[in-house]
Tab-separated table of C-alpha atoms in Angstrom:
chain	number	residue	atom	x	y	z
A	1	MET	CA	8.155	-15.487	0.085
A	2	ASN	CA	6.704	-18.165	2.427
A	3	GLY	CA	8.526	-16.560	5.349
A	4	HIS	CA	7.091	-13.181	4.383
A	5	ARG	CA	3.589	-14.617	4.292
A	6	HIS	CA	4.013	-16.282	7.659
A	7	ARG	CA	5.233	-13.016	9.178
A	8	LEU	CA	2.243	-11.122	7.845
A	9	ARG	CA	-0.159	-13.727	9.216
A	10	ALA	CA	1.535	-13.555	12.587
A	11	MET	CA	1.256	-9.776	12.626
A	12	ALA	CA	-2.500	-9.983	12.092
A	13	ALA	CA	-3.059	-12.935	14.444
A	14	ALA	CA	-4.604	-10.860	17.226
A	15	LEU	CA	-7.490	-9.643	15.094
A	16	ALA	CA	-10.816	-10.571	16.590
A	17	GLY	CA	-11.938	-12.764	13.674
A	18	LEU	CA	-10.952	-14.016	10.286
A	19	LEU	CA	-12.539	-12.546	7.151
A	20	LEU	CA	-14.137	-15.308	5.129
A	21	ALA	CA	-14.439	-15.438	1.357
A	22	VAL	CA	-18.147	-15.877	0.669
A	23	PRO	CA	-20.433	-14.499	-2.036
A	24	ALA	CA	-22.650	-11.520	-1.311
A	25	CYS	CA	-25.409	-12.857	0.872
A	26	GLN	CA	-28.068	-11.994	3.407
A	27	SER	CA	-27.317	-12.681	7.060
A	28	ARG	CA	-28.606	-11.695	10.489
A	29	ASP	CA	-26.513	-9.071	12.253
A	30	ARG	CA	-26.174	-10.421	15.803
A	31	ALA	CA	-23.957	-7.648	17.130
A	32	GLY	CA	-24.432	-3.899	17.417
A	33	GLY	CA	-27.340	-1.527	17.257
A	34	ASN	CA	-28.930	-3.156	14.199
A	35	ALA	CA	-29.410	-6.572	15.794
A	36	GLY	CA	-31.881	-8.767	13.986
A	37	ALA	CA	-31.758	-6.776	10.735
A	38	GLU	CA	-30.856	-8.368	7.442
A	39	VAL	CA	-27.259	-7.593	6.480
A	40	THR	CA	-25.876	-7.891	2.965
A	41	VAL	CA	-22.245	-9.000	3.057
A	42	ILE	CA	-20.045	-8.332	0.018
A	43	THR	CA	-16.678	-10.044	-0.269
A	44	MET	CA	-13.823	-7.945	-1.625
A	45	ALA	CA	-10.504	-9.258	-2.918
A	46	ASN	CA	-7.465	-7.517	-1.427
A	47	ILE	CA	-4.534	-8.234	-3.732
A	48	GLY	CA	-2.130	-6.278	-1.524
A	49	GLY	CA	-1.388	-8.897	1.127
A	50	THR	CA	-2.832	-8.612	4.631
A	51	ILE	CA	-2.386	-4.872	5.060
A	52	ARG	CA	-5.068	-3.117	3.013
A	53	PRO	CA	-4.909	0.329	1.461
A	54	GLY	CA	-6.237	2.681	4.127
A	55	GLN	CA	-8.511	4.342	1.568
A	56	LEU	CA	-10.431	1.072	1.183
A	57	ASN	CA	-10.803	0.504	4.911
A	58	GLU	CA	-12.249	3.985	5.257
A	59	TRP	CA	-14.595	3.396	2.327
A	60	ALA	CA	-15.846	0.149	3.898
A	61	GLN	CA	-16.557	2.022	7.132
A	62	GLU	CA	-18.407	4.742	5.240
A	63	VAL	CA	-20.550	2.127	3.443
A	64	GLN	CA	-21.531	0.582	6.763
A	65	ARG	CA	-22.327	4.013	8.218
A	66	ARG	CA	-24.466	5.157	5.284
A	67	SER	CA	-26.345	1.857	5.165
A	68	LYS	CA	-26.894	1.885	8.963
A	69	GLY	CA	-25.128	-1.453	9.146
A	70	SER	CA	-27.273	-3.223	6.545
A	71	LEU	CA	-24.467	-3.376	3.955
A	72	ARG	CA	-21.027	-4.669	4.910
A	73	ILE	CA	-17.794	-5.226	2.979
A	74	GLU	CA	-15.587	-8.075	4.136
A	75	PHE	CA	-12.062	-8.335	2.751
A	76	ARG	CA	-10.421	-11.467	1.459
A	77	ASP	CA	-6.771	-10.693	2.157
A	78	GLU	CA	-3.695	-12.049	0.334
A	79	TYR	CA	-5.847	-12.622	-2.756
A	80	ARG	CA	-3.569	-14.157	-5.408
A	81	GLU	CA	-0.587	-12.954	-3.369
A	82	GLY	CA	2.759	-13.494	-5.110
A	83	GLU	CA	1.336	-13.875	-8.627
A	84	LYS	CA	2.944	-11.572	-11.185
A	85	ASN	CA	-0.352	-11.149	-13.102
A	86	ALA	CA	-2.557	-11.135	-10.016
A	87	GLU	CA	-4.760	-8.241	-11.143
A	88	VAL	CA	-5.494	-9.689	-14.580
A	89	ALA	CA	-6.379	-13.016	-12.962
A	90	THR	CA	-8.594	-11.218	-10.464
A	91	VAL	CA	-10.469	-9.486	-13.290
A	92	GLU	CA	-11.173	-12.927	-14.761
A	93	ASP	CA	-12.415	-14.074	-11.341
A	94	LEU	CA	-14.808	-11.115	-11.322
A	95	ARG	CA	-16.058	-11.956	-14.788
A	96	ARG	CA	-16.702	-15.529	-13.629
A	97	ASN	CA	-18.389	-14.260	-10.436
A	98	ARG	CA	-15.866	-16.021	-8.183
A	99	ILE	CA	-15.504	-12.895	-6.042
A	100	ASP	CA	-17.903	-9.992	-5.516
A	101	LEU	CA	-15.584	-6.986	-5.478
A	102	ALA	CA	-11.928	-6.191	-6.053
A	103	TRP	CA	-9.659	-3.190	-6.311
A	104	ILE	CA	-7.549	-3.137	-9.465
A	105	GLY	CA	-4.670	-0.801	-10.262
A	106	ALA	CA	-5.904	1.352	-13.162
A	107	ARG	CA	-2.818	0.588	-15.263
A	108	ALA	CA	-3.588	-3.183	-15.278
A	109	LEU	CA	-6.947	-2.730	-16.989
A	110	ASP	CA	-5.476	-2.208	-20.463
A	111	ARG	CA	-4.429	-5.890	-20.334
A	112	VAL	CA	-8.116	-6.868	-20.283
A	113	GLY	CA	-9.160	-4.541	-23.092
A	114	VAL	CA	-10.011	-1.413	-21.037
A	115	GLN	CA	-7.902	1.460	-22.384
A	116	HIS	CA	-10.005	4.275	-20.957
A	117	PHE	CA	-7.648	4.914	-18.018
A	118	GLN	CA	-4.469	5.238	-20.088
A	119	PRO	CA	-4.618	9.071	-20.378
A	120	LEU	CA	-4.705	9.277	-16.566
A	121	LEU	CA	-1.454	7.285	-16.555
A	122	ALA	CA	0.392	8.978	-19.395
A	123	PRO	CA	4.069	9.095	-18.344
A	124	MET	CA	5.101	12.143	-16.298
A	125	LEU	CA	1.680	13.782	-16.670
A	126	VAL	CA	-0.075	13.374	-13.301
A	127	ASP	CA	3.057	13.749	-11.173
A	128	SER	CA	1.728	15.651	-8.149
A	129	TYR	CA	-1.059	15.190	-5.632
A	130	GLU	CA	-2.305	18.693	-6.378
A	131	LEU	CA	-2.883	17.812	-10.024
A	132	GLN	CA	-4.354	14.411	-9.188
A	133	ALA	CA	-6.848	16.124	-6.890
A	134	LYS	CA	-7.894	18.528	-9.677
A	135	VAL	CA	-8.296	15.625	-12.129
A	136	PHE	CA	-10.640	13.867	-9.702
A	137	GLU	CA	-12.506	17.085	-8.911
A	138	ALA	CA	-13.126	17.439	-12.655
A	139	GLY	CA	-14.696	13.955	-12.652
A	140	ILE	CA	-12.388	12.568	-15.329
A	141	PRO	CA	-11.697	9.162	-13.686
A	142	ASP	CA	-15.416	8.682	-12.998
A	143	ARG	CA	-16.110	9.160	-16.706
A	144	MET	CA	-13.462	6.566	-17.529
A	145	LEU	CA	-15.433	3.916	-15.607
A	146	ALA	CA	-17.726	3.404	-18.595
A	147	GLY	CA	-14.995	1.350	-20.223
A	148	LEU	CA	-15.535	-1.436	-17.708
A	149	ASN	CA	-19.024	-2.127	-19.046
A	150	GLU	CA	-17.535	-2.910	-22.448
A	151	ALA	CA	-15.341	-5.533	-20.761
A	152	GLY	CA	-18.254	-7.242	-19.021
A	153	LEU	CA	-17.487	-5.652	-15.643
A	154	ARG	CA	-19.195	-3.139	-13.389
A	155	GLY	CA	-17.372	-0.128	-12.008
A	156	VAL	CA	-18.173	1.164	-8.538
A	157	GLY	CA	-15.743	4.079	-8.582
A	158	VAL	CA	-12.119	5.231	-8.578
A	159	LEU	CA	-9.988	6.367	-5.660
A	160	PRO	CA	-6.862	8.508	-6.048
A	161	GLY	CA	-3.694	6.603	-5.306
A	162	PRO	CA	-0.081	7.152	-4.311
A	163	LEU	CA	2.552	8.392	-6.742
A	164	LYS	CA	4.973	5.758	-8.006
A	165	HIS	CA	8.701	6.455	-7.757
A	166	LEU	CA	11.710	4.892	-9.466
A	167	VAL	CA	13.884	2.724	-7.254
A	168	GLY	CA	17.483	2.085	-8.339
A	169	VAL	CA	19.203	-1.045	-7.079
A	170	GLU	CA	22.869	-0.046	-7.448
A	171	ARG	CA	22.640	3.377	-9.120
A	172	PRO	CA	20.019	6.141	-9.087
A	173	VAL	CA	17.376	6.430	-11.811
A	174	VAL	CA	17.539	10.118	-12.744
A	175	GLY	CA	17.604	10.522	-16.528
A	176	VAL	CA	17.181	8.823	-19.890
A	177	GLU	CA	20.609	7.224	-19.523
A	178	SER	CA	19.322	5.416	-16.413
A	179	PHE	CA	16.860	3.427	-18.544
A	180	VAL	CA	18.844	2.477	-21.646
A	181	ARG	CA	19.605	-1.254	-21.677
A	182	ARG	CA	18.455	-1.604	-18.070
A	183	LYS	CA	15.930	-4.093	-16.654
A	184	PHE	CA	13.071	-2.983	-14.405
A	185	ALA	CA	10.527	-4.968	-12.412
A	186	VAL	CA	7.096	-3.448	-13.107
A	187	SER	CA	3.384	-3.967	-12.665
A	188	ASP	CA	2.001	-5.528	-15.824
A	189	SER	CA	0.411	-3.061	-18.249
A	190	ALA	CA	0.503	-2.414	-21.981
A	191	LEU	CA	1.099	1.312	-21.352
A	192	VAL	CA	3.876	0.601	-18.849
A	193	ASP	CA	5.522	-1.802	-21.271
A	194	LEU	CA	5.348	0.740	-24.120
A	195	THR	CA	6.810	3.495	-21.917
A	196	TYR	CA	9.819	1.478	-20.809
A	197	LYS	CA	10.499	0.231	-24.334
A	198	THR	CA	10.334	3.811	-25.586
A	199	LEU	CA	12.962	4.735	-22.981
A	200	GLY	CA	15.180	1.855	-24.124
A	201	ALA	CA	14.583	-0.314	-21.061
A	202	SER	CA	13.297	-3.829	-20.520
A	203	ALA	CA	10.118	-4.061	-18.419
A	204	VAL	CA	9.481	-7.386	-16.670
A	205	PRO	CA	6.107	-7.941	-14.952
A	206	ALA	CA	6.707	-9.026	-11.366
A	207	PRO	CA	4.773	-9.366	-8.097
A	208	ALA	CA	5.192	-6.818	-5.307
A	209	ASP	CA	7.431	-9.176	-3.322
A	210	VAL	CA	9.863	-9.526	-6.244
A	211	ASP	CA	13.482	-10.478	-5.557
A	212	LEU	CA	15.454	-7.639	-7.151
A	213	ALA	CA	18.534	-9.749	-7.865
A	214	GLY	CA	19.245	-9.306	-11.586
A	215	PHE	CA	17.160	-6.118	-11.880
A	216	ASP	CA	18.412	-2.553	-12.215
A	217	GLY	CA	15.316	-1.029	-10.706
A	218	VAL	CA	11.648	-1.237	-9.804
A	219	GLU	CA	8.759	1.241	-9.587
A	220	PHE	CA	6.940	1.457	-6.256
A	221	GLN	CA	5.088	3.979	-4.166
A	222	LEU	CA	7.176	5.000	-1.161
A	223	GLY	CA	4.962	3.104	1.257
A	224	THR	CA	5.662	-0.128	-0.601
A	225	VAL	CA	9.418	0.513	-0.534
A	226	VAL	CA	9.061	0.528	3.255
A	227	GLY	CA	6.415	-2.170	3.630
A	228	ARG	CA	8.072	-4.665	1.296
A	229	HIS	CA	11.546	-3.896	2.727
A	230	THR	CA	12.818	-2.944	-0.737
A	231	TYR	CA	15.547	-0.876	0.942
A	232	ARG	CA	17.321	-4.131	1.808
A	233	GLN	CA	18.100	-4.777	-1.862
A	234	ALA	CA	18.130	-1.268	-3.340
A	235	ASP	CA	20.100	1.842	-2.411
A	236	PHE	CA	18.195	4.654	-4.168
A	237	VAL	CA	14.684	5.982	-4.665
A	238	THR	CA	14.401	9.074	-6.875
A	239	GLY	CA	12.599	11.808	-4.983
A	240	ASN	CA	11.189	13.861	-7.871
A	241	LEU	CA	10.729	11.433	-10.771
A	242	VAL	CA	7.097	10.288	-10.906
A	243	LEU	CA	6.045	8.408	-14.023
A	244	TRP	CA	2.392	8.022	-12.965
A	245	PRO	CA	0.037	7.651	-9.981
A	246	ARG	CA	-1.605	4.409	-8.899
A	247	PRO	CA	-5.369	5.047	-8.847
A	248	LEU	CA	-7.486	2.250	-7.353
A	249	VAL	CA	-10.435	1.148	-9.476
A	250	VAL	CA	-13.125	-0.676	-7.508
A	251	VAL	CA	-14.762	-3.278	-9.742
A	252	MET	CA	-17.797	-5.436	-9.099
A	253	ALA	CA	-18.786	-8.780	-10.593
A	254	PRO	CA	-21.998	-8.640	-12.671
A	255	ALA	CA	-23.792	-11.259	-10.573
A	256	ALA	CA	-22.911	-9.449	-7.341
A	257	GLN	CA	-24.301	-6.185	-8.702
A	258	ASP	CA	-27.504	-7.920	-9.779
A	259	ARG	CA	-28.043	-9.146	-6.200
A	260	LEU	CA	-27.945	-5.599	-4.844
A	261	THR	CA	-30.816	-3.150	-4.795
A	262	GLY	CA	-30.549	0.207	-6.508
A	263	ASP	CA	-30.162	1.906	-3.117
A	264	GLN	CA	-27.317	-0.435	-2.171
A	265	ARG	CA	-25.471	0.224	-5.416
A	266	ARG	CA	-25.932	3.953	-4.871
A	267	ILE	CA	-24.532	3.732	-1.331
A	268	LEU	CA	-21.416	1.915	-2.563
A	269	ALA	CA	-20.745	4.486	-5.281
A	270	GLU	CA	-21.523	7.611	-3.245
A	271	ALA	CA	-19.534	6.404	-0.240
A	272	LEU	CA	-16.525	5.805	-2.462
A	273	LYS	CA	-16.790	9.174	-4.178
A	274	SER	CA	-17.004	10.875	-0.789
A	275	ARG	CA	-13.590	9.410	0.126
A	276	GLN	CA	-11.688	10.774	-2.897
A	277	ALA	CA	-10.375	13.942	-1.247
A	278	ALA	CA	-9.408	12.053	1.903
A	279	ALA	CA	-7.586	9.465	-0.207
A	280	ILE	CA	-5.327	12.205	-1.611
A	281	ASP	CA	-4.524	13.382	1.922
A	282	SER	CA	-3.797	9.818	3.059
A	283	ALA	CA	-1.443	9.154	0.154
A	284	ARG	CA	0.397	12.439	0.702
A	285	GLN	CA	0.812	11.715	4.420
A	286	GLU	CA	2.024	8.178	3.692
A	287	ASP	CA	4.670	9.594	1.363
A	288	ARG	CA	5.928	12.013	4.021
A	289	GLU	CA	6.159	9.328	6.678
A	290	SER	CA	7.670	6.753	4.314
A	291	ALA	CA	10.342	9.174	3.087
A	292	GLU	CA	11.327	9.861	6.690
A	293	THR	CA	11.459	6.132	7.359
A	294	LEU	CA	13.668	5.431	4.335
A	295	CYS	CA	16.044	8.235	5.254
A	296	ARG	CA	16.382	6.947	8.803
A	297	LEU	CA	17.037	3.451	7.431
A	298	GLY	CA	19.874	4.771	5.272
A	299	MET	CA	18.293	4.789	1.817
A	300	LYS	CA	19.451	7.614	-0.470
A	301	ILE	CA	16.862	9.894	-2.122
A	302	PRO	CA	18.546	11.605	-5.083
A	303	HIS	CA	16.795	14.064	-7.427
A	304	ALA	CA	16.737	14.329	-11.192
A	305	SER	CA	17.915	17.703	-12.478
A	306	PRO	CA	15.544	19.963	-14.468
A	307	ALA	CA	17.494	19.065	-17.620
A	308	GLN	CA	17.120	15.351	-16.925
A	309	LEU	CA	13.382	15.729	-16.348
A	310	ARG	CA	13.009	17.647	-19.617
A	311	GLY	CA	15.000	14.969	-21.425
A	312	LEU	CA	12.759	12.226	-20.066
A	313	HIS	CA	9.607	14.141	-20.994
A	314	GLU	CA	10.876	14.558	-24.558
A	315	ALA	CA	11.839	10.887	-24.715
A	316	VAL	CA	8.310	9.670	-23.876
A	317	GLN	CA	6.535	11.803	-26.492
A	318	PRO	CA	6.095	8.779	-28.812
A	319	VAL	CA	3.847	7.297	-26.085
A	320	TYR	CA	1.679	10.437	-26.173
A	321	ARG	CA	1.456	10.253	-29.960
A	322	GLU	CA	0.273	6.656	-29.673
A	323	LEU	CA	-2.362	7.577	-27.101
A	324	ARG	CA	-3.663	10.453	-29.225
A	325	LYS	CA	-4.523	8.036	-32.036
A	326	ASN	CA	-7.629	7.284	-29.991
A	327	GLU	CA	-10.000	10.260	-30.157
A	328	ARG	CA	-11.400	9.679	-26.678
A	329	SER	CA	-7.929	9.389	-25.145
A	330	ALA	CA	-6.801	12.506	-26.989
A	331	ARG	CA	-9.659	14.528	-25.445
A	332	TRP	CA	-8.870	13.361	-21.929
A	333	LEU	CA	-5.172	14.003	-22.405
A	334	SER	CA	-5.894	17.561	-23.496
A	335	GLU	CA	-8.208	18.077	-20.521
A	336	ILE	CA	-5.601	16.833	-18.013
A	337	GLU	CA	-2.843	18.863	-19.686
A	338	ALA	CA	-5.006	21.992	-19.392
A	339	LEU	CA	-5.485	21.330	-15.694
A	340	LYS	CA	-1.743	20.886	-15.294
A	341	GLU	CA	-1.151	24.196	-17.043
A	342	THR	CA	-3.432	26.024	-14.615
A	343	THR	CA	-2.013	24.200	-11.598
A	344	GLY	CA	1.563	25.125	-12.396
A	345	ALA	CA	2.809	22.465	-9.984
A	346	GLY	CA	5.933	20.500	-10.732
A	347	PRO	CA	6.444	16.891	-9.687
A	348	ASP	CA	5.998	16.178	-5.979
A	349	SER	CA	9.340	15.633	-4.339
A	350	ALA	CA	10.481	13.474	-1.442
A	351	SER	CA	13.724	14.240	0.363
A	352	CYS	CA	15.655	13.569	3.536
A	353	GLN	CA	15.407	16.196	6.242
A	354	GLU	CA	17.953	16.420	9.010
A	355	LYS	CA	16.371	15.489	12.296
A	356	THR	CA	18.064	15.294	15.645
A	357	THR	CA	16.949	12.892	18.340
A	358	GLY	CA	17.953	12.770	21.981
A	359	ALA	CA	19.223	9.659	23.668
A	360	SER	CA	16.403	7.184	24.308
A	361	PRO	CA	16.086	5.072	27.453
A	362	LEU	CA	15.188	2.182	25.134
A	363	GLU	CA	18.563	2.300	23.360
A	364	GLY	CA	20.093	-1.171	23.180
A	365	THR	CA	19.022	-4.749	22.481
A	366	TRP	CA	16.231	-6.618	24.272
A	367	GLN	CA	15.146	-10.250	23.957
A	368	ARG	CA	12.581	-12.679	25.259
A	369	ASP	CA	12.228	-16.438	24.763
A	370	MET	CA	8.587	-17.402	24.218
A	371	THR	CA	6.726	-20.706	24.418
A	372	ASP	CA	2.997	-21.503	24.171
A	373	GLY	CA	2.416	-20.816	27.856
A	374	ASP	CA	4.107	-17.417	27.690
A	375	TRP	CA	1.681	-15.708	25.305
A	376	ILE	CA	-1.441	-13.831	26.381
A	377	ALA	CA	-4.140	-11.993	24.416
A	378	LEU	CA	-4.094	-14.691	21.736
A	379	PRO	CA	-7.093	-15.529	19.523
A	380	PRO	CA	-8.744	-18.922	20.144
A	381	ASP	CA	-6.970	-20.500	17.141
A	382	ARG	CA	-3.281	-20.738	18.094
A	383	ALA	CA	-2.224	-22.017	14.615
A	384	ASP	CA	-1.543	-18.576	13.185
A	385	GLY	CA	-0.243	-17.043	16.405
A	386	PRO	CA	3.225	-15.619	16.962
A	387	LEU	CA	6.217	-17.906	16.598
A	388	ASN	CA	7.726	-19.486	19.680
A	389	GLY	CA	11.437	-18.962	20.254
A	390	THR	CA	13.702	-15.967	20.748
A	391	TRP	CA	12.341	-12.551	19.802
A	392	THR	CA	14.717	-9.577	19.586
A	393	ILE	CA	14.085	-5.835	19.473
A	394	THR	CA	16.948	-3.377	19.008
A	395	PHE	CA	16.778	0.400	19.407
A	396	ARG	CA	19.696	2.114	17.620
A	397	GLY	CA	20.012	5.668	16.316
A	398	GLY	CA	16.276	6.305	16.186
A	399	VAL	CA	15.473	3.009	14.416
A	400	LEU	CA	13.577	0.101	15.970
A	401	THR	CA	14.479	-3.324	14.536
A	402	LYS	CA	12.292	-6.330	15.385
A	403	THR	CA	13.517	-9.854	14.580
A	404	ASP	CA	11.252	-12.858	15.045
A	405	PRO	CA	12.425	-16.424	15.780
A	406	GLY	CA	12.280	-17.255	12.076
A	407	GLY	CA	14.755	-14.480	11.220
A	408	ASP	CA	12.227	-12.122	9.592
A	409	ILE	CA	13.055	-8.462	10.259
A	410	GLU	CA	10.954	-5.294	10.397
A	411	GLN	CA	12.266	-1.794	10.982
A	412	TRP	CA	10.679	1.577	11.766
A	413	PRO	CA	11.918	4.979	12.904
A	414	TYR	CA	10.862	5.578	16.498
A	415	GLU	CA	10.743	8.366	19.046
A	416	THR	CA	10.112	8.465	22.790
A	417	PHE	CA	8.542	11.133	24.973
A	418	ARG	CA	8.567	10.445	28.678
A	419	ASP	CA	7.176	6.897	28.919
A	420	ARG	CA	5.588	6.717	25.448
A	421	MET	CA	7.079	5.199	22.292
A	422	HIS	CA	5.900	6.109	18.774
A	423	THR	CA	6.922	4.411	15.522
A	424	SER	CA	6.358	6.039	12.130
A	425	GLY	CA	6.191	4.810	8.546
A	426	THR	CA	3.612	2.355	7.232
A	427	VAL	CA	3.055	1.021	10.763
A	428	ASN	CA	2.254	3.512	13.530
A	429	ILE	CA	2.542	2.035	17.004
A	430	ASP	CA	2.034	4.053	20.177
A	431	ALA	CA	2.702	2.316	23.466
A	432	THR	CA	3.637	3.016	27.051
A	433	PHE	CA	6.918	1.390	28.097
A	434	ARG	CA	8.218	0.650	31.558
A	435	ILE	CA	11.842	-0.190	32.354
A	436	SER	CA	12.698	-1.796	35.675
A	437	GLY	CA	16.378	-2.634	35.821
A	438	ASP	CA	17.019	-4.828	32.801
A	439	ARG	CA	13.319	-5.591	32.248
A	440	LEU	CA	11.083	-3.868	29.680
A	441	THR	CA	7.318	-4.111	29.264
A	442	PHE	CA	4.817	-2.399	26.917
A	443	SER	CA	1.150	-1.521	27.499
A	444	ASP	CA	-1.631	0.898	26.446
A	445	PHE	CA	-1.254	0.391	22.698
A	446	GLY	CA	-2.631	2.585	19.939
A	447	PHE	CA	-2.290	2.206	16.180
A	448	GLY	CA	-3.620	5.450	14.699
A	449	LYS	CA	-5.575	4.795	11.518
A	450	CYS	CA	-4.007	1.377	10.948
A	451	MET	CA	-6.810	-1.191	11.104
A	452	ASP	CA	-4.583	-4.239	10.589
A	453	CYS	CA	-1.923	-3.592	13.223
A	454	GLU	CA	-3.425	-5.084	16.389
A	455	GLY	CA	-1.115	-8.080	16.019
A	456	TYR	CA	1.750	-5.876	17.174
A	457	GLU	CA	0.113	-5.673	20.592
A	458	VAL	CA	0.720	-9.414	20.885
A	459	THR	CA	4.254	-9.132	19.497
A	460	PHE	CA	5.372	-6.382	21.873
A	461	GLY	CA	3.082	-6.659	24.869
A	462	GLY	CA	1.130	-9.895	24.680
A	463	GLY	CA	3.355	-11.999	26.893
A	464	LYS	CA	3.769	-12.981	30.516
A	465	LYS	CA	7.520	-12.533	30.164
A	466	PRO	CA	9.182	-9.107	29.997
A	467	TRP	CA	11.867	-8.161	27.509
A	468	ILE	CA	15.376	-8.586	28.965
A	469	ARG	CA	18.211	-6.240	28.011
A	470	THR	CA	21.131	-8.274	26.676
A	471	ARG	CA	24.259	-7.713	28.740
A	472	ASP	CA	26.689	-7.719	25.817
A	473	ARG	CA	24.789	-4.991	23.888
A	474	ARG	CA	24.190	-2.347	26.586
A	475	ASP	CA	26.674	0.195	25.227
């Protein structure tokens, strides 16, 4: 895990400045068109490592736009990274006013006494982006926010999230028989635990960077399967078996809310609500790109048969009966089921599509040996900069593999058109390449909507030395 953390820090090293963890405060904005104005800075915990959910980045931008720069969200990345109960601990930090804001997976809230979101996460109910969009359009998740007040918290809003798929380590997860007496790594939740027990499986709370040795499976959104390199330990991800989505609940500490004006609280909430439709589109696009990435990396995407899906739905009915014991939950369940009936959409499905690629001029293996004096475009603090030593990039069969001097590996599908390279998946890199004999250089970088990817400009192009094609790997 320490190597993983170091790699992520290195990737983000070229960012212009570090985000500091400080309480919401007033400060003078010394840059931009609002110079001299008072700026309220709110610190937000990002439990997901250094790469934030794109929906939250876009929300933070919208807040700054609507407030004309007077209200700014700064992220505290890698918050409680590696802890198996990170979200529950973060909720406690919010209650104790140790952090201003945080995003919490809706399913984790039942561990702190908030059961309002459980109907949204009933197994195999919200299993398509079309239905999730209709549920948000109906305002159901926004109504569920009231439960946070009972827990001593303040809800800002809810964003739609990606659909979670079942990953099988050695065999696919496609029917009830795939769960019986099997052990799964899961995100901690009372509802999740009840569902797996009902299916005859053992659910073990684990962090996102869990080592899957000893597990039969794990549940992740497709982007996480790529981003956390789960494909290195698991062979299968079921394309059409979605137990639940992963909505993001934005929660505020009471003291932080008290420091804000009514207009500032309104801006936070309205900006977030305005991003709900876009969040659905972002999650859907991430799924498409991640599925393509996994296929190119050799992961298998099997599908459960209609009979297997029906069998699983019947098997989880005891969970529905338990949820309906609560009158409020029963009403929301009925409302979501009615929306599903009118939608008529089945579970969203990921699959591998055949795609042919022509021979690339980049094909082969390239290396460069880097020392302190070889790097350019580094931030002032060299401590978290890229590692010195031998860096390797290999282009094989439409897949780019990058290996740093510490042995950490990243992979992405890639394509070239004339002198431009494009990678897809959770990291989108566009760059111009130039080959002169056995020498390769990159320039003119772009990263699409990724706001945390500038470090790759240093990795690929931020050096005085070119990449050298290795003689023994030119075939």
